[in-house]
Protein backbone atom coordinates (compact mmCIF):
# COMPACT_ATOMS: atom_id res chain seq x y z
CA UNK A 1 0.00 0.00 0.00
CA UNK A 2 1.05 3.63 -0.49
CA UNK A 3 2.42 4.95 2.79
CA UNK A 4 4.05 8.07 4.18
CA UNK A 5 7.12 8.09 6.38
CA UNK A 6 9.17 10.72 8.15
CA UNK A 7 12.84 11.33 7.38
CA UNK A 8 15.58 13.56 8.84
CA UNK A 9 18.82 14.53 7.13
CA UNK A 10 20.97 14.96 10.22
CA UNK A 11 23.57 17.60 11.21
CA UNK A 12 26.60 15.61 10.05
CA UNK A 13 25.05 15.42 6.57
CA UNK A 14 23.73 18.99 6.20
CA UNK A 15 27.12 20.25 7.39
CA UNK A 16 28.90 18.32 4.61
CA UNK A 17 26.44 19.53 1.90
CA UNK A 18 24.94 16.05 1.48
CA UNK A 19 21.28 17.16 1.44
CA UNK A 20 21.02 16.72 -2.34
CA UNK A 21 22.99 13.46 -2.52
CA UNK A 22 20.87 11.88 0.23
CA UNK A 23 17.61 13.14 -1.27
CA UNK A 24 18.70 11.66 -4.63
CA UNK A 25 19.21 8.25 -2.98
CA UNK A 26 15.72 8.44 -1.45
CA UNK A 27 14.19 9.38 -4.80
CA UNK A 28 16.11 6.64 -6.62
CA UNK A 29 14.62 4.17 -4.14
CA UNK A 30 11.16 5.18 -5.37
CA UNK A 31 10.28 7.59 -2.59
CA UNK A 32 8.65 10.93 -3.40
CA UNK A 33 9.47 13.99 -1.27
CA UNK A 34 5.99 15.40 -0.52
CA UNK A 35 7.20 17.85 2.16
CA UNK A 36 10.62 19.24 3.04
CA UNK A 37 12.11 22.00 5.21
CA UNK A 38 15.43 22.96 6.73
CA UNK A 39 15.17 23.79 10.44
CA UNK A 40 17.35 24.13 13.51
CA UNK A 41 15.98 22.13 16.46
CA UNK A 42 15.91 23.58 19.96
CA UNK A 43 17.12 21.27 22.74
CA UNK A 44 13.53 21.04 23.97
CA UNK A 45 12.27 19.92 20.55
CA UNK A 46 15.04 17.31 20.28
CA UNK A 47 14.23 15.97 23.75
CA UNK A 48 10.53 15.73 22.87
CA UNK A 49 11.19 14.06 19.52
CA UNK A 50 13.55 11.48 21.05
CA UNK A 51 11.59 11.06 24.33
CA UNK A 52 11.42 7.29 23.77
CA UNK A 53 15.22 7.20 24.27
CA UNK A 54 15.27 9.40 27.39
CA UNK A 55 16.66 6.69 29.68
CA UNK A 56 19.40 5.59 27.27
CA UNK A 57 23.00 6.51 28.11
CA UNK A 58 23.38 8.35 24.78
CA UNK A 59 20.30 10.60 25.21
CA UNK A 60 22.30 13.72 26.15
CA UNK A 61 24.79 13.21 23.35
CA UNK A 62 21.99 12.48 20.85
CA UNK A 63 19.88 15.53 21.67
CA UNK A 64 22.88 17.90 21.76
CA UNK A 65 24.11 16.55 18.45
CA UNK A 66 20.69 16.96 16.82
CA UNK A 67 20.69 20.67 17.80
CA UNK A 68 24.31 21.30 16.73
CA UNK A 69 23.59 22.23 13.10
CA UNK A 70 20.49 22.58 10.89
CA UNK A 71 18.59 19.47 9.84
CA UNK A 72 16.24 18.80 6.91
CA UNK A 73 12.94 17.17 7.80
CA UNK A 74 10.97 15.46 5.04
CA UNK A 75 7.83 13.46 4.44
CA UNK A 76 8.39 10.63 1.95
CA UNK A 77 5.58 8.91 0.10
CA UNK A 78 5.51 5.67 -1.85
CA UNK A 79 4.60 2.01 -2.00
CA UNK A 80 5.74 0.49 1.34
CA UNK A 81 7.52 3.77 2.08
CA UNK A 82 8.45 2.87 5.67
CA UNK A 83 10.28 -0.37 4.78
CA UNK A 84 11.71 1.09 1.58
CA UNK A 85 13.18 4.03 3.48
CA UNK A 86 14.68 1.76 6.15
CA UNK A 87 16.23 -0.37 3.45
CA UNK A 88 17.86 2.55 1.63
CA UNK A 89 19.08 4.05 4.96
CA UNK A 90 20.88 0.86 6.01
CA UNK A 91 21.71 -0.30 9.54
CA UNK A 92 21.87 2.29 12.38
CA UNK A 93 25.58 1.54 12.79
CA UNK A 94 27.33 2.40 9.50
CA UNK A 95 29.87 -0.37 10.18
CA UNK A 96 26.97 -2.83 9.76
CA UNK A 97 25.21 -1.05 6.87
CA UNK A 98 24.89 -2.85 3.52
CA UNK A 99 26.72 -1.70 0.39
CA UNK A 100 24.90 1.05 -1.50
CA UNK A 101 22.91 2.30 1.50
CA UNK A 102 22.95 5.94 2.64
CA UNK A 103 24.63 5.12 5.95
CA UNK A 104 27.26 2.91 4.32
CA UNK A 105 28.10 5.68 1.90
CA UNK A 106 27.85 8.77 4.12
CA UNK A 107 27.52 8.06 7.86
CA UNK A 108 30.44 8.73 10.20
CA UNK A 109 29.41 6.76 13.30
CA UNK A 110 26.40 5.26 15.09
CA UNK A 111 25.52 8.74 16.42
CA UNK A 112 26.49 10.79 13.35
CA UNK A 113 24.61 8.45 11.06
CA UNK A 114 23.33 11.01 8.51
CA UNK A 115 19.63 10.05 8.47
CA UNK A 116 16.64 9.11 10.60
CA UNK A 117 13.59 7.24 9.37
CA UNK A 118 10.37 6.23 11.13
CA UNK A 119 10.40 2.63 12.38
CA UNK A 120 6.69 1.88 11.88
CA UNK A 121 3.28 3.26 10.83
CA UNK A 122 2.40 4.66 14.29
CA UNK A 123 5.70 6.47 14.75
CA UNK A 124 5.57 7.72 11.14
CA UNK A 125 2.21 9.34 11.84
CA UNK A 126 3.40 10.87 15.11
CA UNK A 127 6.69 12.13 13.73
CA UNK A 128 5.08 13.70 10.63
CA UNK A 129 2.50 15.46 12.82
CA UNK A 130 5.24 16.77 15.13
CA UNK A 131 6.95 18.66 12.30
CA UNK A 132 4.36 19.31 9.58
CA UNK A 133 0.84 20.68 9.28
CA UNK A 134 -1.46 19.03 6.74
CA UNK A 135 -1.16 22.07 4.46
CA UNK A 136 2.62 21.63 4.18
CA UNK A 137 2.31 18.10 2.74
CA UNK A 138 1.56 18.07 -0.97
CA UNK A 139 1.17 14.60 -2.40
P1 LIG B 1 17.75 7.43 14.96
O1 LIG B 1 17.11 6.57 13.95
O2 LIG B 1 17.70 8.89 14.72
O3 LIG B 1 17.09 7.12 16.38
C1 LIG B 1 17.82 7.14 17.59
C2 LIG B 1 19.25 7.49 17.39
O4 LIG B 1 20.09 7.26 18.48
C3 LIG B 1 19.82 6.61 16.30
O5 LIG B 1 19.30 7.02 15.06
C4 LIG B 1 21.32 6.80 16.50
O6 LIG B 1 21.85 7.85 15.71
C5 LIG B 1 21.39 7.17 17.97
N1 LIG B 1 22.13 6.15 18.68
C6 LIG B 1 21.82 4.85 18.79
N2 LIG B 1 22.75 4.22 19.51
C7 LIG B 1 23.67 5.14 19.85
C8 LIG B 1 24.88 5.09 20.59
N3 LIG B 1 25.32 3.96 21.13
N4 LIG B 1 25.56 6.24 20.73
C9 LIG B 1 25.11 7.40 20.18
N5 LIG B 1 23.96 7.50 19.47
C10 LIG B 1 23.26 6.37 19.31
CSV table of C-alpha atoms and ligand atoms in Angstrom, one decimal:
chain,number,residue,atom,x,y,z
A,1,UNK,CA,0.0,0.0,0.0
A,2,UNK,CA,1.1,3.6,-0.5
A,3,UNK,CA,2.4,5.0,2.8
A,4,UNK,CA,4.1,8.1,4.2
A,5,UNK,CA,7.1,8.1,6.4
A,6,UNK,CA,9.2,10.7,8.1
A,7,UNK,CA,12.8,11.3,7.4
A,8,UNK,CA,15.6,13.6,8.8
A,9,UNK,CA,18.8,14.5,7.1
A,10,UNK,CA,21.0,15.0,10.2
A,11,UNK,CA,23.6,17.6,11.2
A,12,UNK,CA,26.6,15.6,10.1
A,13,UNK,CA,25.1,15.4,6.6
A,14,UNK,CA,23.7,19.0,6.2
A,15,UNK,CA,27.1,20.3,7.4
A,16,UNK,CA,28.9,18.3,4.6
A,17,UNK,CA,26.4,19.5,1.9
A,18,UNK,CA,24.9,16.1,1.5
A,19,UNK,CA,21.3,17.2,1.4
A,20,UNK,CA,21.0,16.7,-2.3
A,21,UNK,CA,23.0,13.5,-2.5
A,22,UNK,CA,20.9,11.9,0.2
A,23,UNK,CA,17.6,13.1,-1.3
A,24,UNK,CA,18.7,11.7,-4.6
A,25,UNK,CA,19.2,8.2,-3.0
A,26,UNK,CA,15.7,8.4,-1.4
A,27,UNK,CA,14.2,9.4,-4.8
A,28,UNK,CA,16.1,6.6,-6.6
A,29,UNK,CA,14.6,4.2,-4.1
A,30,UNK,CA,11.2,5.2,-5.4
A,31,UNK,CA,10.3,7.6,-2.6
A,32,UNK,CA,8.7,10.9,-3.4
A,33,UNK,CA,9.5,14.0,-1.3
A,34,UNK,CA,6.0,15.4,-0.5
A,35,UNK,CA,7.2,17.9,2.2
A,36,UNK,CA,10.6,19.2,3.0
A,37,UNK,CA,12.1,22.0,5.2
A,38,UNK,CA,15.4,23.0,6.7
A,39,UNK,CA,15.2,23.8,10.4
A,40,UNK,CA,17.4,24.1,13.5
A,41,UNK,CA,16.0,22.1,16.5
A,42,UNK,CA,15.9,23.6,20.0
A,43,UNK,CA,17.1,21.3,22.7
A,44,UNK,CA,13.5,21.0,24.0
A,45,UNK,CA,12.3,19.9,20.6
A,46,UNK,CA,15.0,17.3,20.3
A,47,UNK,CA,14.2,16.0,23.8
A,48,UNK,CA,10.5,15.7,22.9
A,49,UNK,CA,11.2,14.1,19.5
A,50,UNK,CA,13.6,11.5,21.1
A,51,UNK,CA,11.6,11.1,24.3
A,52,UNK,CA,11.4,7.3,23.8
A,53,UNK,CA,15.2,7.2,24.3
A,54,UNK,CA,15.3,9.4,27.4
A,55,UNK,CA,16.7,6.7,29.7
A,56,UNK,CA,19.4,5.6,27.3
A,57,UNK,CA,23.0,6.5,28.1
A,58,UNK,CA,23.4,8.3,24.8
A,59,UNK,CA,20.3,10.6,25.2
A,60,UNK,CA,22.3,13.7,26.2
A,61,UNK,CA,24.8,13.2,23.4
A,62,UNK,CA,22.0,12.5,20.8
A,63,UNK,CA,19.9,15.5,21.7
A,64,UNK,CA,22.9,17.9,21.8
A,65,UNK,CA,24.1,16.6,18.4
A,66,UNK,CA,20.7,17.0,16.8
A,67,UNK,CA,20.7,20.7,17.8
A,68,UNK,CA,24.3,21.3,16.7
A,69,UNK,CA,23.6,22.2,13.1
A,70,UNK,CA,20.5,22.6,10.9
A,71,UNK,CA,18.6,19.5,9.8
A,72,UNK,CA,16.2,18.8,6.9
A,73,UNK,CA,12.9,17.2,7.8
A,74,UNK,CA,11.0,15.5,5.0
A,75,UNK,CA,7.8,13.5,4.4
A,76,UNK,CA,8.4,10.6,1.9
A,77,UNK,CA,5.6,8.9,0.1
A,78,UNK,CA,5.5,5.7,-1.9
A,79,UNK,CA,4.6,2.0,-2.0
A,80,UNK,CA,5.7,0.5,1.3
A,81,UNK,CA,7.5,3.8,2.1
A,82,UNK,CA,8.5,2.9,5.7
A,83,UNK,CA,10.3,-0.4,4.8
A,84,UNK,CA,11.7,1.1,1.6
A,85,UNK,CA,13.2,4.0,3.5
A,86,UNK,CA,14.7,1.8,6.1
A,87,UNK,CA,16.2,-0.4,3.4
A,88,UNK,CA,17.9,2.5,1.6
A,89,UNK,CA,19.1,4.1,5.0
A,90,UNK,CA,20.9,0.9,6.0
A,91,UNK,CA,21.7,-0.3,9.5
A,92,UNK,CA,21.9,2.3,12.4
A,93,UNK,CA,25.6,1.5,12.8
A,94,UNK,CA,27.3,2.4,9.5
A,95,UNK,CA,29.9,-0.4,10.2
A,96,UNK,CA,27.0,-2.8,9.8
A,97,UNK,CA,25.2,-1.1,6.9
A,98,UNK,CA,24.9,-2.8,3.5
A,99,UNK,CA,26.7,-1.7,0.4
A,100,UNK,CA,24.9,1.0,-1.5
A,101,UNK,CA,22.9,2.3,1.5
A,102,UNK,CA,22.9,5.9,2.6
A,103,UNK,CA,24.6,5.1,6.0
A,104,UNK,CA,27.3,2.9,4.3
A,105,UNK,CA,28.1,5.7,1.9
A,106,UNK,CA,27.8,8.8,4.1
A,107,UNK,CA,27.5,8.1,7.9
A,108,UNK,CA,30.4,8.7,10.2
A,109,UNK,CA,29.4,6.8,13.3
A,110,UNK,CA,26.4,5.3,15.1
A,111,UNK,CA,25.5,8.7,16.4
A,112,UNK,CA,26.5,10.8,13.4
A,113,UNK,CA,24.6,8.4,11.1
A,114,UNK,CA,23.3,11.0,8.5
A,115,UNK,CA,19.6,10.1,8.5
A,116,UNK,CA,16.6,9.1,10.6
A,117,UNK,CA,13.6,7.2,9.4
A,118,UNK,CA,10.4,6.2,11.1
A,119,UNK,CA,10.4,2.6,12.4
A,120,UNK,CA,6.7,1.9,11.9
A,121,UNK,CA,3.3,3.3,10.8
A,122,UNK,CA,2.4,4.7,14.3
A,123,UNK,CA,5.7,6.5,14.7
A,124,UNK,CA,5.6,7.7,11.1
A,125,UNK,CA,2.2,9.3,11.8
A,126,UNK,CA,3.4,10.9,15.1
A,127,UNK,CA,6.7,12.1,13.7
A,128,UNK,CA,5.1,13.7,10.6
A,129,UNK,CA,2.5,15.5,12.8
A,130,UNK,CA,5.2,16.8,15.1
A,131,UNK,CA,7.0,18.7,12.3
A,132,UNK,CA,4.4,19.3,9.6
A,133,UNK,CA,0.8,20.7,9.3
A,134,UNK,CA,-1.5,19.0,6.7
A,135,UNK,CA,-1.2,22.1,4.5
A,136,UNK,CA,2.6,21.6,4.2
A,137,UNK,CA,2.3,18.1,2.7
A,138,UNK,CA,1.6,18.1,-1.0
A,139,UNK,CA,1.2,14.6,-2.4
B,1,LIG,P1,17.7,7.4,15.0
B,1,LIG,O1,17.1,6.6,13.9
B,1,LIG,O2,17.7,8.9,14.7
B,1,LIG,O3,17.1,7.1,16.4
B,1,LIG,C1,17.8,7.1,17.6
B,1,LIG,C2,19.2,7.5,17.4
B,1,LIG,O4,20.1,7.3,18.5
B,1,LIG,C3,19.8,6.6,16.3
B,1,LIG,O5,19.3,7.0,15.1
B,1,LIG,C4,21.3,6.8,16.5
B,1,LIG,O6,21.8,7.8,15.7
B,1,LIG,C5,21.4,7.2,18.0
B,1,LIG,N1,22.1,6.2,18.7
B,1,LIG,C6,21.8,4.8,18.8
B,1,LIG,N2,22.7,4.2,19.5
B,1,LIG,C7,23.7,5.1,19.9
B,1,LIG,C8,24.9,5.1,20.6
B,1,LIG,N3,25.3,4.0,21.1
B,1,LIG,N4,25.6,6.2,20.7
B,1,LIG,C9,25.1,7.4,20.2
B,1,LIG,N5,24.0,7.5,19.5
B,1,LIG,C10,23.3,6.4,19.3
